[in-house]
Amino acid sequence: MTYLAKSPWIIHYDASSCNGCDIEVLASLTPMYDVERFGIINTGNPKHADIFVVTGSINEQNREVVKNIYDQMPHPNVVVAVGICACSGGVFRECYNVAGGIDKVIPVDVYVPGCACRPESIIDGIVTALGILEGKRTKMVLDADKKEHHRHAGLHPEHIPKSGGAQ
Amino acid sequence: MINIVWAIVFVLVAPLIGGLIAGIDRKITAHMQGRVGPSIFQSFWDVGKLFEKENAVVNETQHYYAICYVVFMAFTGALFFAGGNLLLVIFALTLAGIFLVLGAYSANSPYSYIGAERELLQIMAYEPMVILAAVGLYVATGSFNVNDIAASTSPVILLIPGLFLGFLYVLTIKLRKSPFDISTSHHAHQEIVKGVTTEFSGPSLAWIEISHWYETVFLLGFVYLFFGFNPLLGVIAVVVVYLLEIFIDNTNARVTWQLAVKSSWLIAAVVGFVNLAALYILFGGHV
């Protein structure tokens, strides 16, 4: 186990959610569930975060915002879509202004269904995300090693084959 | 005069002690809020994690400033624990703080800028009191050298209680505790994202965290100087002072920067000057 799994820092973004799931995300931080005992901190800064927790669906207003936050997060990182709206658009998916789930804009690693989802299932989703985070870390190290190896062999970076998913 | 062994011991051991203090701090804070809280080794795992992350720097100089911050903070503490000149120690401390401000200014981000400006205001707020405390220690013990002050049998705390109280006041600023955590804080949310550390990520942020551990140990060493005549009392005082800081942190809301600057200057001007003036009137400057 790496240190990543022991200290996952979260950034939480409310993308046109009804606030039901947001309240459940905040409930996880209360003394009742106290996610800080697993080292989980709600940072509020994408540059410090490892896990991007999004609630609610994508619309034209927040499409750029979600992408911007995701792009600012240093690797390795994972995305957790919390609530049915974040997973697929939920009851709003037919609306004229809703594009659908978060995976329309950025790659999602863990889907946590529910309306609103319970704090237990949010915590379960984060723990699942930790396994994926470690896999991404391993892949990142392998890619870096391979790049270094090829650089010594005199190959152009563009010709280096990417390693497969090591999850 | 300067003991190089203590300097090396500080550089190697201080991060371990500082990290453990930060972990215990979080545990006690959690218990105060009715939570279980993380392990006391959580701070080490956090820093370990940050070193595993990608170092996404925004320009060429930013990481260099973070490294300078940790180097000069380690130098400050090393000079202090080696028994060096207290005034030089304070100058090195300020220099380290300035590198953090430069690092924050080097990124083109409004949150980082406001954080850097507030950090400068904090330096303005605590600096007069820290220098007055050094002057007070000189008047009480007759030396600016840390090893002479620590070895002095003069009952320092009885001679300069006002300066000690003033130092406690600015210690809250230095330890980044509420109500003076205006440039950045260890708590989750605040109004300027993360202030000075907003644009630092991965290993750069890890180095800043390690500097903070060095700083904590150095500042607690400074508190010890006021009780140097009785080592047991000194250690008890250090523990009580830190517990008091945790208590203040958990019971106060953040103040505005205006109040932070005004109140620390007022405290320095009132208790600091009155205390020094009383010493001169009573003892004529030679205790």
Coordinates of C-alpha atoms in Angstrom, one line a residue:
Chain A
M1 CA 0.0 0.0 0.0
T2 CA 1.3 3.4 -1.0
Y3 CA 0.8 6.7 1.0
L4 CA -1.8 7.7 -1.6
A5 CA -4.4 5.4 -0.1
K6 CA -3.7 6.7 3.4
S7 CA -4.1 10.4 2.6
P8 CA -6.7 11.0 -0.1
W9 CA -7.6 14.7 -0.4
I10 CA -10.9 15.6 -2.0
I11 CA -12.2 18.5 -4.0
H12 CA -16.0 18.6 -4.1
Y13 CA -17.8 20.4 -6.9
D14 CA -21.6 20.9 -7.1
A15 CA -22.5 20.7 -10.8
S16 CA -26.2 21.8 -10.9
S17 CA -27.1 19.4 -8.2
C18 CA -30.3 19.8 -6.1
N19 CA -28.0 20.0 -3.0
G20 CA -29.3 16.6 -1.7
C21 CA -26.1 14.8 -2.5
D22 CA -24.0 17.8 -1.4
I23 CA -25.5 17.6 2.0
E24 CA -24.7 13.9 2.2
V25 CA -21.1 14.6 1.2
L26 CA -20.9 17.2 4.0
A27 CA -22.6 14.7 6.3
S28 CA -19.6 12.4 5.8
L29 CA -17.4 15.0 7.4
T30 CA -19.5 15.4 10.5
P31 CA -18.6 13.6 13.8
M32 CA -21.1 10.9 13.0
Y33 CA -19.1 9.5 10.0
D34 CA -15.8 11.5 10.4
V35 CA -14.0 10.6 7.2
E36 CA -10.9 12.5 8.5
R37 CA -10.1 9.3 10.5
F38 CA -9.1 7.8 7.1
G39 CA -7.0 10.8 6.3
I40 CA -9.6 12.2 3.9
I41 CA -9.6 16.0 3.8
N42 CA -12.0 18.3 1.8
T43 CA -9.4 20.7 0.4
G44 CA -11.3 23.1 -1.8
N45 CA -8.2 23.5 -4.0
P46 CA -7.8 21.3 -7.1
K47 CA -4.0 21.6 -7.0
H48 CA -3.9 19.8 -3.6
A49 CA -6.6 17.2 -4.4
D50 CA -6.4 13.6 -5.4
I51 CA -10.1 12.8 -5.8
F52 CA -12.6 14.9 -7.7
V53 CA -16.1 14.3 -6.2
V54 CA -18.8 15.7 -8.5
T55 CA -22.5 15.9 -7.7
G56 CA -25.2 16.8 -10.2
S57 CA -25.3 16.7 -14.0
I58 CA -23.5 18.6 -16.7
N59 CA -25.2 21.6 -18.4
E60 CA -23.9 24.3 -20.6
Q61 CA -23.0 26.6 -17.6
N62 CA -20.7 24.1 -15.8
R63 CA -19.2 22.1 -18.6
E64 CA -16.1 24.3 -18.8
V65 CA -15.9 24.6 -15.0
V66 CA -15.8 20.8 -14.5
K67 CA -13.2 20.4 -17.2
N68 CA -11.1 23.3 -15.8
I69 CA -11.1 21.8 -12.3
Y70 CA -10.1 18.4 -13.6
D71 CA -7.3 19.8 -15.7
Q72 CA -5.8 21.6 -12.7
M73 CA -5.5 18.4 -10.6
P74 CA -1.9 16.9 -10.6
H75 CA -1.6 13.2 -11.6
P76 CA -2.5 10.6 -10.4
N77 CA -6.1 11.6 -9.8
V78 CA -9.5 9.9 -9.9
V79 CA -13.1 11.2 -10.5
V80 CA -16.0 10.0 -8.4
A81 CA -19.5 10.8 -9.7
V82 CA -21.8 11.0 -6.6
G83 CA -25.5 10.6 -7.1
I84 CA -27.6 9.4 -10.0
C85 CA -27.6 12.9 -11.7
A86 CA -23.8 12.8 -11.8
C87 CA -23.8 9.2 -13.1
S88 CA -26.3 9.6 -16.0
G89 CA -28.3 12.9 -15.6
G90 CA -31.0 11.2 -13.5
V91 CA -34.5 12.5 -13.9
F92 CA -33.1 15.7 -15.5
R93 CA -31.4 13.9 -18.4
E94 CA -34.2 14.7 -20.9
C95 CA -34.1 18.4 -20.0
Y96 CA -33.2 20.8 -22.8
N97 CA -30.3 22.3 -20.8
V98 CA -28.8 19.0 -19.4
A99 CA -26.1 17.2 -21.4
G100 CA -26.1 14.1 -19.1
G101 CA -23.7 12.6 -16.6
I102 CA -20.2 13.8 -15.7
D103 CA -18.6 11.3 -18.1
K104 CA -19.8 13.5 -21.0
V105 CA -17.0 15.9 -20.2
I106 CA -14.3 14.1 -18.2
P107 CA -13.5 10.4 -17.6
V108 CA -15.2 9.0 -14.5
D109 CA -13.6 6.2 -12.5
V110 CA -16.3 5.4 -9.9
Y111 CA -20.1 5.8 -10.1
V112 CA -22.0 6.1 -6.8
P113 CA -25.7 5.8 -7.5
G114 CA -28.5 7.0 -5.2
C115 CA -31.0 9.9 -4.9
A116 CA -29.7 11.2 -2.6
C117 CA -26.9 8.7 -2.0
R118 CA -26.2 7.7 1.6
P119 CA -22.9 8.8 3.4
E120 CA -22.1 5.0 3.7
S121 CA -22.2 4.6 -0.1
I122 CA -20.2 7.8 -0.7
I123 CA -17.4 6.5 1.7
D124 CA -17.6 3.1 -0.1
G125 CA -17.2 4.9 -3.5
I126 CA -14.1 6.8 -2.2
V127 CA -12.6 3.6 -0.9
T128 CA -13.1 1.9 -4.3
A129 CA -11.5 5.0 -5.9
L130 CA -8.4 4.5 -3.7
G131 CA -7.7 1.1 -5.4
I132 CA -7.9 2.8 -8.8
L133 CA -5.7 5.7 -7.6
E134 CA -3.0 3.2 -6.7
G135 CA -3.3 1.5 -10.1
K136 CA -2.9 4.9 -11.8
R137 CA 0.2 5.6 -9.6
T138 CA 1.8 2.3 -10.6
K139 CA 1.1 3.0 -14.3
M140 CA 2.5 6.6 -14.0
V141 CA 5.8 5.2 -12.5
L142 CA 6.0 2.5 -15.2
D143 CA 5.5 5.1 -18.0
A144 CA 8.1 7.4 -16.5
D145 CA 10.6 4.5 -16.3
K146 CA 9.9 3.5 -19.9
K147 CA 10.2 7.1 -21.1
E148 CA 13.6 7.4 -19.3
H149 CA 14.7 4.0 -20.8
H150 CA 13.8 5.0 -24.3
R151 CA 15.4 8.5 -23.8
H152 CA 18.7 6.8 -23.1
A153 CA 18.2 4.5 -26.1
G154 CA 17.8 7.7 -28.2
L155 CA 14.1 7.2 -29.2
H156 CA 11.8 10.2 -29.8
P157 CA 9.2 10.6 -27.0
E158 CA 6.3 10.3 -29.5
H159 CA 7.3 6.8 -30.5
I160 CA 7.2 5.4 -27.0
P161 CA 4.3 2.9 -26.5
K162 CA 2.1 3.6 -23.5
S163 CA 1.8 0.8 -20.9
G164 CA -1.6 -0.9 -20.6
G165 CA -4.0 -0.4 -17.7
A166 CA -2.3 -1.8 -14.5
Q167 CA -5.3 -1.9 -12.2
Chain B
M1 CA 30.7 28.6 21.1
I2 CA 28.4 27.1 18.3
N3 CA 27.7 23.5 18.8
I4 CA 27.7 21.8 15.4
V5 CA 26.4 18.5 16.8
W6 CA 23.1 20.1 18.0
A7 CA 22.7 21.7 14.5
I8 CA 23.0 18.4 12.8
V9 CA 20.7 16.7 15.4
F10 CA 18.1 19.5 14.8
V11 CA 18.2 19.1 11.0
L12 CA 17.7 15.3 11.2
V13 CA 15.3 15.0 14.1
A14 CA 13.1 18.1 14.0
P15 CA 10.9 17.0 11.1
L16 CA 10.1 13.8 13.0
I17 CA 9.2 15.7 16.2
G18 CA 7.4 18.4 14.2
G19 CA 5.4 15.9 12.2
L20 CA 4.4 14.0 15.4
I21 CA 3.3 17.3 17.0
A22 CA 1.2 18.1 14.0
G23 CA -0.4 14.6 14.2
I24 CA -1.1 14.9 17.9
D25 CA -2.5 18.4 17.2
R26 CA -5.0 17.0 14.7
K27 CA -6.0 14.1 17.1
I28 CA -6.6 16.5 20.0
T29 CA -8.5 18.9 17.7
A30 CA -10.7 16.0 16.5
H31 CA -11.4 15.0 20.1
M32 CA -12.4 18.6 21.0
Q33 CA -14.9 18.4 18.1
G34 CA -16.3 15.0 19.2
R35 CA -14.6 13.1 16.4
V36 CA -12.3 10.1 16.4
G37 CA -9.7 11.9 14.2
P38 CA -6.8 10.6 12.1
S39 CA -3.8 8.6 13.3
I40 CA -1.1 10.7 15.0
F41 CA 1.2 9.6 12.0
Q42 CA -1.2 11.1 9.5
S43 CA 1.1 14.2 8.8
F44 CA 3.9 11.8 7.6
W45 CA 1.5 9.9 5.3
D46 CA 0.2 13.2 3.9
V47 CA 3.8 14.3 3.1
G48 CA 4.6 10.8 1.7
K49 CA 1.6 11.1 -0.5
L50 CA 2.6 14.6 -1.8
F51 CA 6.0 13.2 -2.8
E52 CA 4.2 10.5 -4.8
K53 CA 2.3 13.1 -6.8
E54 CA 3.2 14.8 -10.0
N55 CA 5.2 18.0 -9.5
A56 CA 2.9 20.3 -11.5
V57 CA 4.9 23.6 -11.1
V58 CA 3.5 26.7 -12.8
N59 CA 6.9 28.2 -13.7
E60 CA 10.6 27.5 -13.4
T61 CA 11.3 29.3 -10.2
Q62 CA 8.4 28.2 -8.0
H63 CA 9.9 24.9 -6.9
Y64 CA 13.2 26.6 -6.2
Y65 CA 11.5 29.1 -3.8
A66 CA 9.8 26.2 -1.9
I67 CA 13.2 24.5 -1.5
C68 CA 14.8 27.8 -0.4
Y69 CA 12.0 28.1 2.2
V70 CA 12.8 24.7 3.7
V71 CA 16.6 25.2 3.6
F72 CA 16.4 28.6 5.4
M73 CA 13.9 27.4 7.9
A74 CA 16.2 24.4 8.7
F75 CA 19.1 26.9 8.9
T76 CA 17.1 29.1 11.3
G77 CA 16.4 26.2 13.6
A78 CA 19.9 24.7 13.3
L79 CA 21.5 28.1 14.2
F80 CA 19.1 28.4 17.2
F81 CA 19.7 24.9 18.6
A82 CA 23.5 25.2 18.0
G83 CA 23.4 28.2 20.4
G84 CA 23.9 30.9 17.8
N85 CA 23.1 34.6 18.0
L86 CA 19.4 35.2 18.5
L87 CA 19.2 38.3 16.3
L88 CA 20.8 36.3 13.4
V89 CA 18.3 33.5 14.0
I90 CA 15.4 36.0 13.7
F91 CA 16.8 37.5 10.5
A92 CA 17.1 34.0 9.0
L93 CA 13.5 33.3 10.0
T94 CA 12.3 36.4 8.2
L95 CA 14.4 35.5 5.1
A96 CA 12.7 32.0 5.1
G97 CA 9.3 33.6 5.3
I98 CA 10.1 36.0 2.4
F99 CA 11.0 33.0 0.2
L100 CA 7.5 31.6 0.8
V101 CA 6.0 34.9 -0.2
L102 CA 8.2 35.1 -3.3
G103 CA 7.0 31.6 -4.3
A104 CA 3.4 32.6 -3.9
Y105 CA 4.0 35.8 -5.9
S106 CA 5.8 33.9 -8.7
A107 CA 2.5 32.2 -9.7
N108 CA 0.1 34.3 -11.7
S109 CA -3.0 33.6 -9.6
P110 CA -5.2 36.1 -7.6
Y111 CA -5.6 33.7 -4.7
S112 CA -1.9 33.2 -4.5
Y113 CA -1.4 37.0 -4.7
I114 CA -3.8 37.8 -1.9
G115 CA -2.3 35.0 0.2
A116 CA 1.2 36.4 -0.4
E117 CA 0.0 39.9 0.6
R118 CA -1.5 38.6 3.8
E119 CA 1.6 36.6 4.6
L120 CA 3.6 39.9 4.3
L121 CA 1.1 41.6 6.6
Q122 CA 1.5 38.7 9.1
I123 CA 5.3 39.2 9.0
M124 CA 4.7 42.9 9.7
A125 CA 2.5 41.9 12.6
Y126 CA 4.7 39.5 14.4
E127 CA 8.2 40.8 13.6
P128 CA 8.3 43.8 16.1
M129 CA 7.2 41.5 19.0
V130 CA 9.7 38.8 18.1
I131 CA 12.6 41.3 18.1
L132 CA 11.4 42.8 21.4
A133 CA 11.3 39.3 22.9
A134 CA 15.0 38.9 21.8
V135 CA 15.8 42.3 23.4
G136 CA 14.0 41.3 26.5
L137 CA 16.0 38.0 26.7
Y138 CA 19.2 40.1 26.3
V139 CA 18.2 42.4 29.2
A140 CA 17.3 39.5 31.4
T141 CA 20.3 37.3 30.8
G142 CA 23.0 39.7 29.4
S143 CA 23.5 37.8 26.2
F144 CA 22.1 37.4 22.7
N145 CA 23.6 33.9 22.3
V146 CA 21.1 31.2 22.7
N147 CA 23.4 28.8 24.6
D148 CA 24.1 31.6 27.2
I149 CA 20.4 32.4 27.5
A150 CA 19.5 28.7 27.9
A151 CA 22.3 28.2 30.5
S152 CA 21.5 31.4 32.4
T153 CA 20.3 31.0 36.0
S154 CA 18.4 34.2 35.9
P155 CA 14.6 33.7 36.4
V156 CA 13.8 35.1 32.9
I157 CA 10.0 34.5 33.1
L158 CA 9.7 36.6 36.3
L159 CA 11.7 39.5 34.8
I160 CA 9.9 39.6 31.4
P161 CA 6.4 38.1 31.8
G162 CA 4.9 40.9 29.6
L163 CA 7.3 40.0 26.7
F164 CA 6.4 36.3 27.2
L165 CA 2.7 37.1 26.9
G166 CA 3.3 39.2 23.8
F167 CA 5.4 36.4 22.3
L168 CA 2.5 34.0 23.0
Y169 CA 0.2 36.4 21.1
V170 CA 2.3 36.3 17.9
L171 CA 3.0 32.6 18.3
T172 CA -0.6 32.0 17.2
I173 CA 0.3 33.9 13.9
K174 CA 3.5 31.9 13.4
L175 CA 1.8 28.5 14.0
R176 CA -1.0 29.5 11.5
K177 CA -3.7 29.0 14.1
S178 CA -7.1 30.7 14.3
P179 CA -7.9 33.5 14.8
F180 CA -4.7 34.6 12.8
D181 CA -4.7 31.9 10.0
I182 CA -5.4 34.7 7.5
S183 CA -2.8 33.8 4.8
T184 CA -3.3 30.0 4.8
S185 CA -4.5 27.5 7.3
H186 CA -4.6 23.8 8.1
H187 CA -8.4 23.8 8.1
A188 CA -10.3 22.7 5.1
H189 CA -12.1 25.7 3.8
Q190 CA -11.4 29.4 3.7
E191 CA -12.1 32.5 1.7
I192 CA -9.0 32.6 -0.5
V193 CA -8.8 28.9 -1.4
K194 CA -5.5 28.1 0.3
G195 CA -3.7 31.4 0.3
V196 CA 0.1 31.3 -0.1
T197 CA 0.0 27.5 -0.8
T198 CA -2.7 27.6 -3.4
E199 CA -0.4 27.3 -6.4
F200 CA 2.0 24.7 -4.8
S201 CA 1.2 21.1 -5.4
G202 CA 2.9 17.7 -5.0
P203 CA 6.5 17.7 -3.8
S204 CA 6.7 21.5 -3.5
L205 CA 3.8 21.5 -1.1
A206 CA 5.5 18.6 0.8
W207 CA 8.6 20.8 1.3
I208 CA 6.5 23.7 2.6
E209 CA 4.8 21.3 5.1
I210 CA 8.3 20.0 6.2
S211 CA 9.4 23.7 6.7
H212 CA 6.4 24.2 8.9
W213 CA 7.5 21.2 11.1
Y214 CA 11.0 22.8 11.4
E215 CA 9.3 26.1 12.3
T216 CA 7.1 24.5 15.0
V217 CA 10.1 22.9 16.8
F218 CA 12.1 26.1 16.5
L219 CA 9.3 28.2 18.0
L220 CA 8.7 25.8 20.9
G221 CA 12.5 26.0 21.5
F222 CA 12.1 29.8 21.7
V223 CA 9.3 29.4 24.3
Y224 CA 11.7 27.2 26.3
L225 CA 14.2 30.1 26.5
F226 CA 11.9 32.0 28.9
F227 CA 12.1 29.0 31.3
G228 CA 15.8 28.0 30.7
F229 CA 16.7 28.4 34.4
N230 CA 14.7 25.3 35.2
P231 CA 14.7 22.6 32.4
L232 CA 11.7 20.6 33.8
L233 CA 9.6 23.8 34.1
G234 CA 10.7 24.7 30.5
V235 CA 9.4 21.4 29.1
I236 CA 6.1 21.7 31.0
A237 CA 5.7 25.3 29.7
V238 CA 6.3 24.2 26.1
V239 CA 3.6 21.5 26.4
V240 CA 1.1 23.8 28.1
V241 CA 1.8 26.6 25.5
Y242 CA 1.1 24.2 22.6
L243 CA -2.1 22.8 24.2
L244 CA -3.2 26.4 24.8
E245 CA -2.6 27.2 21.1
I246 CA -4.7 24.1 20.1
F247 CA -7.5 25.4 22.4
I248 CA -7.3 28.9 21.0
D249 CA -7.4 27.5 17.5
N250 CA -10.6 25.6 18.1
T251 CA -12.5 28.3 20.0
N252 CA -11.8 31.4 17.8
A253 CA -13.1 32.5 14.4
R254 CA -10.7 34.1 11.9
V255 CA -10.2 37.8 12.3
T256 CA -9.6 40.4 9.5
W257 CA -6.0 41.3 8.7
Q258 CA -6.5 44.8 10.0
L259 CA -7.3 43.5 13.5
A260 CA -4.4 41.0 13.3
V261 CA -1.9 43.8 12.6
K262 CA -3.3 46.4 14.9
S263 CA -3.7 44.1 17.9
S264 CA -0.2 42.5 17.6
W265 CA 1.4 46.0 17.3
L266 CA -0.7 47.2 20.3
I267 CA 0.3 44.2 22.4
A268 CA 4.0 44.7 21.4
A269 CA 3.8 48.4 22.1
V270 CA 2.0 48.1 25.5
V271 CA 3.2 44.9 27.2
G272 CA 6.6 44.8 25.4
F273 CA 7.7 48.4 26.0
V274 CA 6.2 48.6 29.5
N275 CA 8.0 45.5 30.5
L276 CA 11.3 46.7 29.1
A277 CA 10.8 50.2 30.6
A278 CA 10.1 48.6 34.0
L279 CA 13.3 46.6 33.8
Y280 CA 15.3 49.7 33.1
I281 CA 13.7 51.7 35.9
L282 CA 14.1 48.8 38.4
F283 CA 17.6 47.6 37.4
G284 CA 19.0 50.3 35.2
G285 CA 19.4 47.9 32.2
H286 CA 21.7 45.5 34.0
V287 CA 19.9 42.7 35.7

